[in-house]
Short mmCIF file of C-alpha atoms in Angstrom, two decimals:
data_model
loop_
_atom_site.label_atom_id
_atom_site.label_comp_id
_atom_site.label_asym_id
_atom_site.label_seq_id
_atom_site.Cartn_x
_atom_site.Cartn_y
_atom_site.Cartn_z
CA UNK A 234 -0.07 -0.08 0.12
CA UNK A 235 1.08 3.46 -0.46
CA UNK A 236 0.76 6.46 1.85
CA UNK A 237 -0.66 9.48 0.30
CA UNK A 238 -0.81 11.92 3.23
CA UNK A 239 0.10 11.97 6.76
CA UNK A 240 -0.33 14.04 9.71
CA UNK A 241 -0.26 11.66 12.05
CA UNK A 242 2.92 9.83 13.80
CA UNK A 243 2.83 6.54 11.98
CA UNK A 244 5.12 3.39 12.35
CA UNK A 245 5.65 -0.07 11.76
CA UNK A 246 5.35 -2.07 15.19
CA UNK A 247 5.21 -5.64 16.31
CA UNK A 248 5.04 -6.43 20.15
CA UNK A 249 8.51 -5.64 20.53
CA UNK A 250 12.20 -6.17 20.68
CA UNK A 251 13.49 -8.64 23.23
CA UNK A 252 16.72 -10.09 24.05
CA UNK A 253 19.05 -6.75 23.16
CA UNK A 254 18.70 -4.82 26.31
CA UNK A 255 22.22 -5.78 27.38
CA UNK A 256 23.38 -3.86 24.36
CA UNK A 257 21.17 -0.94 25.27
CA UNK A 258 18.51 -1.62 22.76
CA UNK A 259 14.89 -1.05 23.92
CA UNK A 260 12.06 -3.13 23.44
CA UNK A 261 10.19 -0.43 20.79
CA UNK A 262 6.79 -2.33 19.76
CA UNK A 263 3.15 -1.21 20.02
CA UNK A 264 1.54 0.88 22.79
CA UNK A 265 -1.01 -0.96 23.11
CA UNK A 266 -0.47 -4.73 23.00
CA UNK A 267 -4.17 -5.88 23.26
CA UNK A 268 -5.39 -3.72 20.36
CA UNK A 269 -2.29 -5.16 18.29
CA UNK A 270 -3.18 -8.58 19.31
CA UNK A 271 -6.80 -8.16 18.65
CA UNK A 272 -6.63 -6.95 15.19
CA UNK A 273 -3.99 -10.06 14.27
CA UNK A 274 -6.38 -12.61 16.00
CA UNK A 275 -9.40 -11.09 13.77
CA UNK A 276 -7.16 -11.47 10.82
CA UNK A 277 -5.75 -15.16 11.44
CA UNK A 278 -2.57 -13.90 11.44
CA UNK A 279 0.40 -14.52 14.06
CA UNK A 280 -0.35 -12.62 17.26
CA UNK A 281 3.21 -10.68 16.53
CA UNK A 282 2.43 -9.72 13.17
CA UNK A 283 3.59 -5.94 12.56
CA UNK A 284 1.09 -3.36 12.16
CA UNK A 285 1.06 0.35 11.25
CA UNK A 286 0.56 2.26 14.66
CA UNK A 287 -1.32 5.35 13.92
CA UNK A 288 -1.46 8.40 16.59
CA UNK A 289 -3.55 11.05 16.76
CA UNK A 290 -3.66 12.74 13.44
CA UNK A 291 -4.83 11.73 9.96
CA UNK A 292 -3.64 9.06 7.36
CA UNK A 293 -4.62 8.52 3.87
CA UNK A 294 -3.39 5.13 2.15
CA UNK A 295 -4.15 3.66 -1.37
CA UNK A 296 -4.17 -0.07 -1.40
CA UNK A 297 -1.94 -1.60 -4.19
CA UNK A 298 -3.43 -4.80 -3.94
CA UNK A 299 -6.74 -6.52 -2.62
CA UNK A 300 -6.35 -6.79 1.10
CA UNK A 301 -8.31 -7.92 4.39
CA UNK A 302 -7.43 -5.40 6.77
CA UNK A 303 -9.02 -3.97 10.07
CA UNK A 304 -8.55 -1.12 12.43
CA UNK A 305 -8.35 -1.79 16.15
CA UNK A 306 -6.84 0.49 19.35
CA UNK A 307 -8.29 4.14 19.24
CA UNK A 308 -11.85 4.48 17.39
CA UNK A 309 -11.03 6.58 14.34
CA UNK A 310 -13.53 8.03 11.80
CA UNK A 311 -12.40 6.15 9.07
CA UNK A 312 -13.53 5.70 5.41
CA UNK A 313 -12.77 3.68 2.03
CA UNK A 314 -13.11 5.97 -0.73
CA UNK A 315 -16.58 7.42 0.70
CA UNK A 316 -17.88 5.07 2.65
CA UNK A 317 -17.62 5.12 6.27
CA UNK A 318 -16.16 2.14 7.89
CA UNK A 319 -16.27 0.71 11.85
CA UNK A 320 -13.41 -0.51 13.63
CA UNK A 321 -12.79 -3.72 15.02
CA UNK A 322 -14.26 -5.23 11.80
CA UNK A 323 -12.59 -7.07 9.06
CA UNK A 324 -12.87 -5.32 5.83
CA UNK A 325 -12.03 -6.13 2.18
CA UNK A 326 -10.66 -3.54 0.25
CA UNK A 327 -9.64 -3.75 -3.73
CA UNK A 328 -6.55 -2.68 -5.31
CA UNK A 329 -6.89 1.28 -6.02
CA UNK A 330 -9.29 1.91 -3.07
CA UNK A 331 -8.03 4.77 -0.61
CA UNK A 332 -8.33 4.10 2.81
CA UNK A 333 -8.79 7.53 4.87
CA UNK A 334 -8.25 7.88 8.83
CA UNK A 335 -9.51 11.07 9.54
CA UNK A 336 -9.21 11.60 13.44
CA UNK A 337 -9.59 9.24 16.39
CA UNK A 338 -12.92 9.94 18.07
CA UNK A 339 -11.62 8.08 21.24
CA UNK A 340 -8.11 6.63 22.21
CA UNK A 341 -4.75 7.85 21.07
CA UNK A 342 -3.55 4.98 19.15
CA UNK A 343 -4.92 3.04 16.20
CA UNK A 344 -3.62 -0.12 14.52
CA UNK A 345 -3.84 -0.86 10.78
CA UNK A 346 -3.45 -4.65 10.43
CA UNK A 347 -3.60 -6.44 7.17
CA UNK A 348 -4.31 -10.28 6.35
CA UNK A 349 -0.75 -11.79 5.87
CA UNK A 350 0.93 -8.98 7.08
CA UNK A 351 3.26 -6.56 5.96
CA UNK A 352 6.54 -7.42 4.56
CA UNK A 353 9.02 -5.89 6.81
CA UNK A 354 12.40 -7.28 7.13
CA UNK A 355 13.23 -7.95 10.98
CA UNK A 356 16.10 -6.10 12.46
CA UNK A 357 17.29 -7.81 15.62
CA UNK A 358 14.53 -10.23 15.55
CA UNK A 359 11.60 -7.60 15.45
CA UNK A 360 9.99 -5.46 12.76
CA UNK A 361 9.31 -2.62 15.35
CA UNK A 362 10.73 0.69 14.52
CA UNK A 363 13.56 1.82 16.93
CA UNK A 364 13.06 5.47 16.57
CA UNK A 365 15.55 6.35 18.56
CA UNK A 366 18.34 4.79 16.85
CA UNK A 367 16.65 4.79 13.50
CA UNK A 368 16.60 1.11 12.35
CA UNK A 369 13.96 -1.43 12.20
CA UNK A 370 10.07 -1.05 10.89
CA UNK A 371 10.19 1.01 7.47
CA UNK A 372 13.59 2.51 6.88
CA UNK A 373 13.79 2.77 10.90
CA UNK A 374 11.33 6.17 10.88
CA UNK A 375 7.93 7.41 10.70
CA UNK A 376 6.17 6.69 7.49
CA UNK A 377 5.79 9.93 5.23
CA UNK A 378 3.77 10.47 1.86
CA UNK A 379 5.17 8.52 -1.07
CA UNK A 380 6.13 5.82 1.04
CA UNK A 381 5.40 2.09 -0.47
CA UNK A 382 4.76 -0.54 2.60
CA UNK A 383 4.38 -4.31 0.62
CA UNK A 384 1.44 -6.42 1.64
CA UNK A 385 2.32 -10.15 1.95
CA UNK A 386 -0.81 -11.37 0.51
CA UNK A 387 -3.88 -10.67 -1.71
CA UNK A 388 -7.08 -12.12 0.27
CA UNK A 389 -10.18 -11.74 1.27
CA UNK A 390 -12.02 -12.87 4.28
CA UNK A 391 -15.63 -12.98 5.50
CA UNK A 392 -16.64 -9.65 7.01
CA UNK A 393 -17.02 -9.78 10.76
CA UNK A 394 -16.50 -7.72 14.02
CA UNK A 395 -15.62 -8.20 17.29
CA UNK A 396 -15.63 -6.12 20.87
CA UNK A 397 -13.01 -4.09 21.83
CA UNK A 398 -11.78 -3.56 25.37
CA UNK A 399 -13.99 -0.92 27.32
CA UNK A 400 -11.88 2.12 27.49
CA UNK A 401 -11.57 3.48 31.43
CA UNK A 402 -9.38 6.01 32.95
CA UNK A 403 -9.03 3.90 36.25
CA UNK A 404 -5.52 2.29 35.57
CA UNK A 405 -4.66 -0.64 38.09
CA UNK A 406 -1.11 -0.67 39.29
CA UNK A 407 1.03 -2.96 41.57
CA UNK A 408 3.71 -1.32 44.19
CA UNK A 409 7.06 -1.04 42.75
CA UNK A 410 10.32 -1.21 44.61
CA UNK A 411 9.98 2.11 46.04
CA UNK A 412 6.75 2.50 47.06
CA UNK A 413 7.48 2.58 50.49
CA UNK A 414 9.95 5.55 50.20
CA UNK A 415 6.94 7.89 49.88
CA UNK A 416 5.23 9.71 52.45
CA UNK A 417 1.98 8.19 53.79
CA UNK A 418 0.21 11.25 52.10
CA UNK A 419 1.79 10.84 49.25
CA UNK A 420 0.86 7.12 48.74
CA UNK A 421 -2.79 8.19 49.24
CA UNK A 422 -2.83 10.86 47.28
CA UNK A 423 -1.21 8.76 44.14
CA UNK A 424 -4.42 6.57 44.16
CA UNK A 425 -7.07 9.44 45.28
CA UNK A 426 -6.22 11.92 43.03
CA UNK A 427 -6.68 12.60 39.31
CA UNK A 428 -3.64 12.67 37.18
CA UNK A 429 -3.73 14.77 33.75
CA UNK A 430 -1.96 13.38 30.94
CA UNK A 431 0.69 16.18 29.67
CA UNK A 432 0.80 16.98 25.72
CA UNK A 433 4.68 16.32 26.21
CA UNK A 434 4.00 12.56 26.65
CA UNK A 435 5.23 10.28 23.81
CA UNK A 436 5.93 6.61 23.01
CA UNK A 437 8.65 7.19 25.74
CA UNK A 438 6.35 7.99 28.72
CA UNK A 439 3.38 9.54 29.71
CA UNK A 440 4.09 12.60 31.76
CA UNK A 441 1.31 13.08 34.53
CA UNK A 442 0.27 16.35 36.29
CA UNK A 443 -1.10 16.55 39.89
CA UNK A 444 -0.14 17.27 43.40
CA UNK A 445 3.63 16.45 43.61
CA UNK A 446 4.59 13.31 45.31
CA UNK A 447 6.86 13.58 48.01
CA UNK A 448 9.56 11.29 49.48
CA UNK A 449 10.31 10.56 53.45
CA UNK A 450 13.67 11.57 52.50
CA UNK A 451 15.92 12.33 49.10
CA UNK A 452 16.62 9.10 47.27
CA UNK A 453 19.55 8.59 44.78
CA UNK A 454 19.40 5.34 43.27
CA UNK A 455 21.95 3.79 40.64
CA UNK A 456 20.85 3.02 37.36
CA UNK A 457 18.73 -0.36 36.86
CA UNK A 458 16.51 -1.92 34.11
CA UNK A 459 13.23 -0.59 33.72
CA UNK A 460 10.57 -1.38 31.62
CA UNK A 461 6.93 -0.35 29.99
CA UNK A 462 4.48 0.63 32.72
CA UNK A 463 6.80 1.34 35.33
CA UNK A 464 6.03 4.79 37.10
CA UNK A 465 9.08 6.81 37.70
CA UNK A 466 9.01 9.95 40.05
CA UNK A 467 11.60 12.42 39.42
CA UNK A 468 12.50 14.84 42.46
CA UNK A 469 9.85 17.48 41.46
CA UNK A 470 7.29 15.02 42.36
CA UNK A 471 5.22 14.42 39.06
CA UNK A 472 5.00 10.90 37.80
CA UNK A 473 6.26 9.62 34.19
CA UNK A 474 4.91 6.23 33.23
CA UNK A 475 7.29 4.56 31.07
CA UNK A 476 5.57 3.30 27.69
CA UNK A 477 6.85 1.47 24.73
CA UNK A 478 10.04 3.30 23.81
CA UNK A 479 11.30 3.66 27.51
CA UNK A 480 15.08 3.43 27.78
CA UNK A 481 16.36 0.17 28.66
CA UNK A 482 17.94 1.50 32.09
CA UNK A 483 16.86 4.49 34.50
CA UNK A 484 17.80 5.86 37.81
CA UNK A 485 14.43 7.45 39.04
CA UNK A 486 12.47 5.85 41.88
CA UNK A 487 9.42 4.08 40.99
CA UNK A 488 6.49 4.19 42.77
CA UNK A 489 4.15 1.79 41.06
CA UNK A 490 3.72 -0.21 37.68
CA UNK A 491 0.52 -0.24 35.42
CA UNK A 492 -0.32 -3.70 35.19
CA UNK A 493 -0.05 -5.54 31.67
CA UNK A 494 -3.31 -6.26 31.55
CA UNK A 495 -4.04 -2.36 31.57
CA UNK A 496 -0.68 -0.83 29.94
CA UNK A 497 -3.04 -0.58 26.27
CA UNK A 498 -5.68 1.41 28.41
CA UNK A 499 -3.18 3.47 29.77
CA UNK A 500 -1.91 4.41 26.26
CA UNK A 501 -5.30 5.17 24.87
CA UNK A 502 -5.70 7.82 27.33
CA UNK A 503 -5.66 11.34 25.58
CA UNK A 504 -3.68 14.41 26.13
CA UNK A 505 -5.64 16.62 28.85
CA UNK A 506 -7.29 13.72 30.13
CA UNK A 507 -7.47 12.46 33.55
CA UNK A 508 -6.40 9.08 35.04
CA UNK A 509 -6.82 7.46 38.58
CA UNK A 510 -4.42 4.82 39.71
CA UNK A 511 -5.69 1.76 42.03
CA UNK A 512 -2.88 -0.57 43.49
CA UNK A 513 -3.69 -4.43 43.42
CA UNK A 514 -1.85 -7.22 44.52
CA UNK A 515 0.61 -8.94 42.15
CA UNK A 516 -1.94 -12.05 42.08
CA UNK A 517 -4.77 -10.08 40.88
CA UNK A 518 -2.43 -8.62 38.18
CA UNK A 519 -1.80 -11.84 36.75
CA UNK A 520 -5.37 -13.05 36.72
CA UNK A 521 -6.23 -10.17 35.05
CA UNK A 522 -3.42 -10.58 32.46
CA UNK A 523 -5.18 -14.43 31.92
CA UNK A 524 -8.56 -12.62 31.27
CA UNK A 525 -7.02 -10.54 28.59
CA UNK A 526 -5.15 -13.67 26.84
CA UNK A 527 -8.67 -15.36 27.15
CA UNK A 528 -10.27 -12.34 25.17
CA UNK A 529 -7.61 -12.77 22.34
CA UNK A 530 -8.10 -16.51 22.39
CA UNK A 531 -11.94 -16.01 21.99
CA UNK A 532 -11.45 -13.76 18.74
CA UNK A 533 -8.79 -16.34 17.53
CA UNK A 534 -11.52 -18.95 17.87
CA UNK A 535 -14.29 -16.70 16.24
CA UNK A 536 -12.10 -15.46 13.24
CA UNK A 537 -11.11 -19.14 12.38
CA UNK A 538 -14.98 -20.14 12.57
CA UNK A 539 -16.01 -17.43 10.50
CA UNK B 276 21.12 -3.99 54.46
CA UNK B 277 19.95 -7.56 53.17
CA UNK B 278 20.27 -8.22 49.61
CA UNK B 279 16.80 -9.37 48.27
CA UNK B 280 14.92 -9.31 44.85
CA UNK B 281 12.18 -6.66 44.50
CA UNK B 282 9.30 -7.28 42.42
CA UNK B 283 8.98 -4.29 40.07
CA UNK B 284 6.47 -5.61 37.63
CA UNK B 285 4.26 -9.17 36.80
CA UNK B 286 7.81 -9.66 34.61
CA UNK B 287 10.60 -7.90 36.72
CA UNK B 288 12.51 -8.77 39.55
CA UNK B 289 15.51 -6.60 40.36
CA UNK B 290 18.61 -6.66 42.70
CA UNK B 291 19.89 -3.44 44.21
CA UNK B 292 23.42 -3.60 45.88
CA UNK B 293 24.12 -0.89 48.50
CA UNK B 294 26.12 1.62 47.73
CA UNK B 295 28.86 2.31 47.22
CA UNK B 296 29.30 1.67 43.67
CA UNK B 297 32.21 -0.89 43.46
CA UNK B 298 33.85 -2.90 40.78
CA UNK B 299 33.86 -6.00 42.69
CA UNK B 300 29.58 -5.62 42.98
CA UNK B 301 29.66 -4.95 39.27
CA UNK B 302 31.61 -8.37 39.12
CA UNK B 303 29.03 -9.99 41.34
CA UNK B 304 26.34 -8.57 38.80
CA UNK B 305 28.24 -10.35 36.04
CA UNK B 306 28.71 -13.65 37.44
CA UNK B 307 24.98 -13.52 38.30
CA UNK B 308 23.68 -12.48 35.02
CA UNK B 309 25.48 -15.51 33.45
CA UNK B 310 23.90 -18.10 35.61
CA UNK B 311 20.43 -16.39 35.71
CA UNK B 312 20.33 -16.19 31.81
CA UNK B 313 20.45 -19.80 31.52
CA UNK B 314 17.21 -20.34 33.59
CA UNK B 315 14.11 -21.27 31.70
CA UNK B 316 11.78 -18.38 32.99
CA UNK B 317 13.91 -15.81 31.73
CA UNK B 318 13.90 -13.87 28.72
CA UNK B 319 16.46 -11.29 29.33
CA UNK B 320 18.84 -9.67 31.82
CA UNK B 321 19.82 -6.30 32.29
CA UNK B 322 22.80 -5.47 34.03
CA UNK B 323 22.75 -2.02 35.59
CA UNK B 324 25.19 -0.17 38.12
CA UNK B 325 25.56 -2.53 41.00
CA UNK B 326 22.02 -3.69 40.06
CA UNK B 327 20.66 -6.51 37.89
CA UNK B 328 17.34 -6.65 36.28
CA UNK B 329 15.62 -9.93 35.73
CA UNK B 330 12.92 -9.97 32.83
CA UNK B 331 10.58 -13.29 32.91
CA UNK B 332 8.33 -14.59 29.98
CA UNK B 333 4.69 -14.74 31.16
CA UNK B 334 4.36 -16.52 34.41
CA UNK B 335 1.65 -17.62 37.07
CA UNK B 336 1.47 -16.56 40.68
CA UNK B 337 2.85 -19.97 41.79
CA UNK B 338 5.34 -19.98 39.16
CA UNK B 339 6.69 -16.20 39.84
CA UNK B 340 6.79 -17.13 43.75
CA UNK B 341 8.85 -20.27 42.76
CA UNK B 342 11.28 -18.28 40.39
CA UNK B 343 11.70 -15.64 43.07
CA UNK B 344 12.87 -18.23 45.56
CA UNK B 345 15.19 -19.85 43.10
CA UNK B 346 16.83 -16.57 42.37
CA UNK B 347 16.97 -15.44 46.10
CA UNK B 348 18.90 -18.79 46.66
CA UNK B 349 21.83 -17.58 44.33
CA UNK B 350 22.36 -14.86 46.85
CA UNK B 351 23.41 -17.02 49.50
CA UNK B 352 26.89 -17.43 47.84
CA UNK B 353 27.60 -14.77 45.00
CA UNK B 354 30.71 -15.75 42.51
CA UNK B 355 32.43 -13.22 41.02
CA UNK B 356 33.32 -12.90 37.16
CA UNK B 357 36.33 -11.05 35.96
CA UNK B 358 35.83 -9.93 32.38
CA UNK B 359 39.16 -9.54 30.52
CA UNK B 360 37.83 -7.05 27.74
CA UNK B 361 39.24 -5.11 24.94
CA UNK B 362 40.92 -1.71 25.53
CA UNK B 363 39.39 1.09 23.41
CA UNK B 364 40.46 4.76 22.97
CA UNK B 365 37.66 7.65 22.57
CA UNK B 366 39.25 11.01 20.73
CA UNK B 367 37.09 13.54 22.18
CA UNK B 368 37.04 17.34 21.00
CA UNK B 369 36.64 18.94 24.65
CA UNK B 370 34.68 22.25 25.25
CA UNK B 371 33.36 25.07 23.23
CA UNK B 372 30.16 24.02 21.05
CA UNK B 373 31.21 20.47 21.94
CA UNK B 374 31.23 20.74 25.42
CA UNK B 375 28.94 23.61 26.38
CA UNK B 376 28.98 22.60 30.31
CA UNK B 377 32.71 21.99 30.60
CA UNK B 378 33.60 25.49 31.54
CA UNK B 379 31.04 26.07 34.12
CA UNK B 380 31.70 22.64 35.54
CA UNK B 381 35.36 23.68 35.89
CA UNK B 382 34.46 26.88 37.48
CA UNK B 383 32.11 24.89 40.03
CA UNK B 384 34.59 22.75 41.00
CA UNK B 385 37.34 25.25 41.39
CA UNK B 386 39.54 23.93 38.80
CA UNK B 387 40.94 25.06 35.41
CA UNK B 388 39.14 23.76 32.21
CA UNK B 389 42.71 21.90 31.15
CA UNK B 390 42.75 20.34 34.91
CA UNK B 391 39.37 18.78 34.20
CA UNK B 392 40.32 17.69 30.45
CA UNK B 393 43.55 16.16 32.39
CA UNK B 394 41.44 14.37 35.02
CA UNK B 395 38.97 13.43 32.61
CA UNK B 396 41.49 11.77 30.24
CA UNK B 397 44.33 10.15 32.52
CA UNK B 398 41.88 7.81 34.06
CA UNK B 399 41.27 4.39 32.71
CA UNK B 400 37.41 3.50 32.81
CA UNK B 401 35.86 0.08 33.05
CA UNK B 402 32.51 -0.47 30.99
CA UNK B 403 30.03 -1.40 34.19
CA UNK B 404 27.15 -2.06 31.51
CA UNK B 405 25.65 -0.60 28.38
CA UNK B 406 22.16 0.77 28.94
CA UNK B 407 19.62 3.79 28.38
CA UNK B 408 20.30 3.70 24.55
CA UNK B 409 21.81 1.41 21.96
CA UNK B 410 25.60 1.40 22.94
CA UNK B 411 25.77 3.67 25.68
CA UNK B 412 28.50 2.49 28.08
CA UNK B 413 27.89 3.06 31.98
CA UNK B 414 31.76 4.02 33.20
CA UNK B 415 33.17 3.27 36.51
CA UNK B 416 36.83 4.96 37.43
CA UNK B 417 35.55 8.63 37.22
CA UNK B 418 37.88 10.83 39.33
CA UNK B 419 36.07 11.64 42.66
CA UNK B 420 37.32 15.44 41.96
CA UNK B 421 34.90 15.44 38.85
CA UNK B 422 31.59 14.08 40.66
CA UNK B 423 28.88 16.57 39.38
CA UNK B 424 25.13 16.35 39.73
CA UNK B 425 22.83 16.28 36.45
CA UNK B 426 21.12 19.33 35.08
CA UNK B 427 17.97 20.05 37.37
CA UNK B 428 16.17 20.12 34.13
CA UNK B 429 17.40 17.67 31.53
CA UNK B 430 18.16 19.19 27.91
CA UNK B 431 15.55 18.37 25.40
CA UNK B 432 18.54 17.82 22.95
CA UNK B 433 21.99 16.23 23.52
CA UNK B 434 23.92 15.62 20.34
CA UNK B 435 25.31 12.41 19.42
CA UNK B 436 28.43 11.53 20.40
CA UNK B 437 28.36 13.91 23.40
CA UNK B 438 30.72 13.00 26.37
CA UNK B 439 29.32 13.76 29.69
CA UNK B 440 29.23 13.58 33.73
CA UNK B 441 26.47 12.63 35.71
CA UNK B 442 26.96 12.37 39.51
CA UNK B 443 29.62 10.01 39.81
CA UNK B 444 29.40 8.51 36.19
CA UNK B 445 30.82 9.32 32.90
CA UNK B 446 29.77 8.12 29.47
CA UNK B 447 28.96 8.74 25.94
CA UNK B 448 25.56 9.24 24.12
CA UNK B 449 25.60 7.28 20.72
CA UNK B 450 22.52 8.95 19.40
CA UNK B 451 20.73 12.26 19.75
CA UNK B 452 18.11 12.18 22.72
CA UNK B 453 17.27 14.23 25.80
CA UNK B 454 19.43 13.95 28.70
CA UNK B 455 20.64 15.50 31.77
CA UNK B 456 24.53 14.93 32.17
CA UNK B 457 26.82 17.72 32.12
CA UNK B 458 28.45 17.63 28.60
CA UNK B 459 32.31 18.15 28.55
CA UNK B 460 32.80 17.33 24.74
CA UNK B 461 31.94 15.34 21.72
CA UNK B 462 33.24 12.18 19.80
CA UNK B 463 33.02 11.39 16.09
CA UNK B 464 33.58 7.57 17.11
CA UNK B 465 30.37 5.54 16.41
CA UNK B 466 29.38 3.59 19.84
CA UNK B 467 26.60 1.34 17.81
CA UNK B 468 26.51 0.36 14.04
CA UNK B 469 24.41 -2.53 12.96
CA UNK B 470 26.32 -2.82 9.54
CA UNK B 471 29.31 -4.09 12.23
CA UNK B 472 29.60 -7.58 13.37
CA UNK B 473 29.58 -6.61 16.75
CA UNK B 474 26.70 -3.88 17.12
CA UNK B 475 27.88 -2.15 20.36
CA UNK B 476 31.54 -0.72 20.00
CA UNK B 477 31.75 -1.38 23.69
CA UNK B 478 30.81 -4.44 25.88
CA UNK B 479 30.73 -4.87 29.87
CA UNK B 480 34.02 -5.50 31.13
CA UNK B 481 36.13 -3.53 28.27
CA UNK B 482 38.30 -0.70 29.55
CA UNK B 483 38.30 2.84 27.84
CA UNK B 484 40.50 6.12 27.84
CA UNK B 485 39.43 9.29 26.47
CA UNK B 486 41.84 11.19 24.86
CA UNK B 487 41.87 15.05 23.62
CA UNK B 488 41.90 16.07 20.26
CA UNK B 489 41.39 19.40 21.06
CA UNK B 490 40.14 21.71 23.88
CA UNK B 491 38.00 24.86 23.53
CA UNK B 492 37.58 27.30 26.21
#
């Protein structure tokens, strides 16, 4: 398919690059892993098949082959030629048709998945774009007009739709290793207050604004491995939720970690909107993850039967 | 302080050695990493500055508890690993537009610019680990006279190749990025190159010396 116009930050991402952190190479990958998996399951793809991740803005592409595709993640106002299409539905388009993603009505990150996948040469075992070091994905960068991204197969699947995960701004977290370093007032405020997502947020981190969190005493930490979902608190007290492009190691104290089941929901919160954190036990976090996996399995089964 | 693994996410356990930072503790991290890497639950291990972070595959609660016990058992008698790495020299343009913080740092430390460069170039550093961004070396061995806090507000753009000091550490930024370190200079040597057989120029255990190409006020 050919990119005609884009005002969105659109990049090729899969579920991430693993095994190279000891070289300082971070995971990259999608912001909303459940949305990617749902899209791939719906299209009978491998769950890790790369998609085009589209953030916030508009994107127009022209198909150069017949494709079955779907849009998951953020709910976009989208059209095939002039016909409005729904998200979370398998849709068939013919060569020459134009797909226009106008704007997200809800959420931040959308995934354009195609049946058979995009023909992307993996780098260091992943098709994700490492935007910092400019490798992987499509030439190591965001997509722009006139780029041609090859699709692997011509295909036509029966048109079906599935449910998406209900969006929420109540994000569940587990305590991280420095939780006890915070004052009891701050521990309470962490959960009770509404945190506003700053527009300076990006694929590296979501910066939150609220009443500053305070430490019992100044904390100086040595650099250590960090990951998506971990919530760092720099000395000024405003938390940063590390996201998909987070660096491999960091040195700020971490109050909590967004549970794996909810990272995709966190990713979909829009700039200027609020979120609230709810501390849960690790055991529950793991059960919630299994529920999500079950949701993906259900889509997979339905997609295969249809 | 008793050494123990901290659960940092559903798939991450991290070990923090107590301060001060020493090469001995780092050698224990290297040794532990070798052992842990072989365990079936492990996706990857990240060595930090006297810290060790273990990323697991997706585990159930029971499996996670058992895995944590196995990791804890390793702490009863921690071996040490010496790495005889290669030695690399990194030529640096010090000061001026290459190192915008050099002059201020020297003044604050009560040293001349030349004295700072001399202290920074005469030390032999050990690569403790690679982290933060592809190929970024965290170096031990900085002269205590050069310890200097990071900027309170990080720069939004640090140029690729920048050589800096952050607290008790010194290092090189392989890629342009935001960053809070005090910038002393810049090198033209690429630290991460996918076209090379060994992608990262430096590995944990290598030793390194900076040399001054030129010094600007």
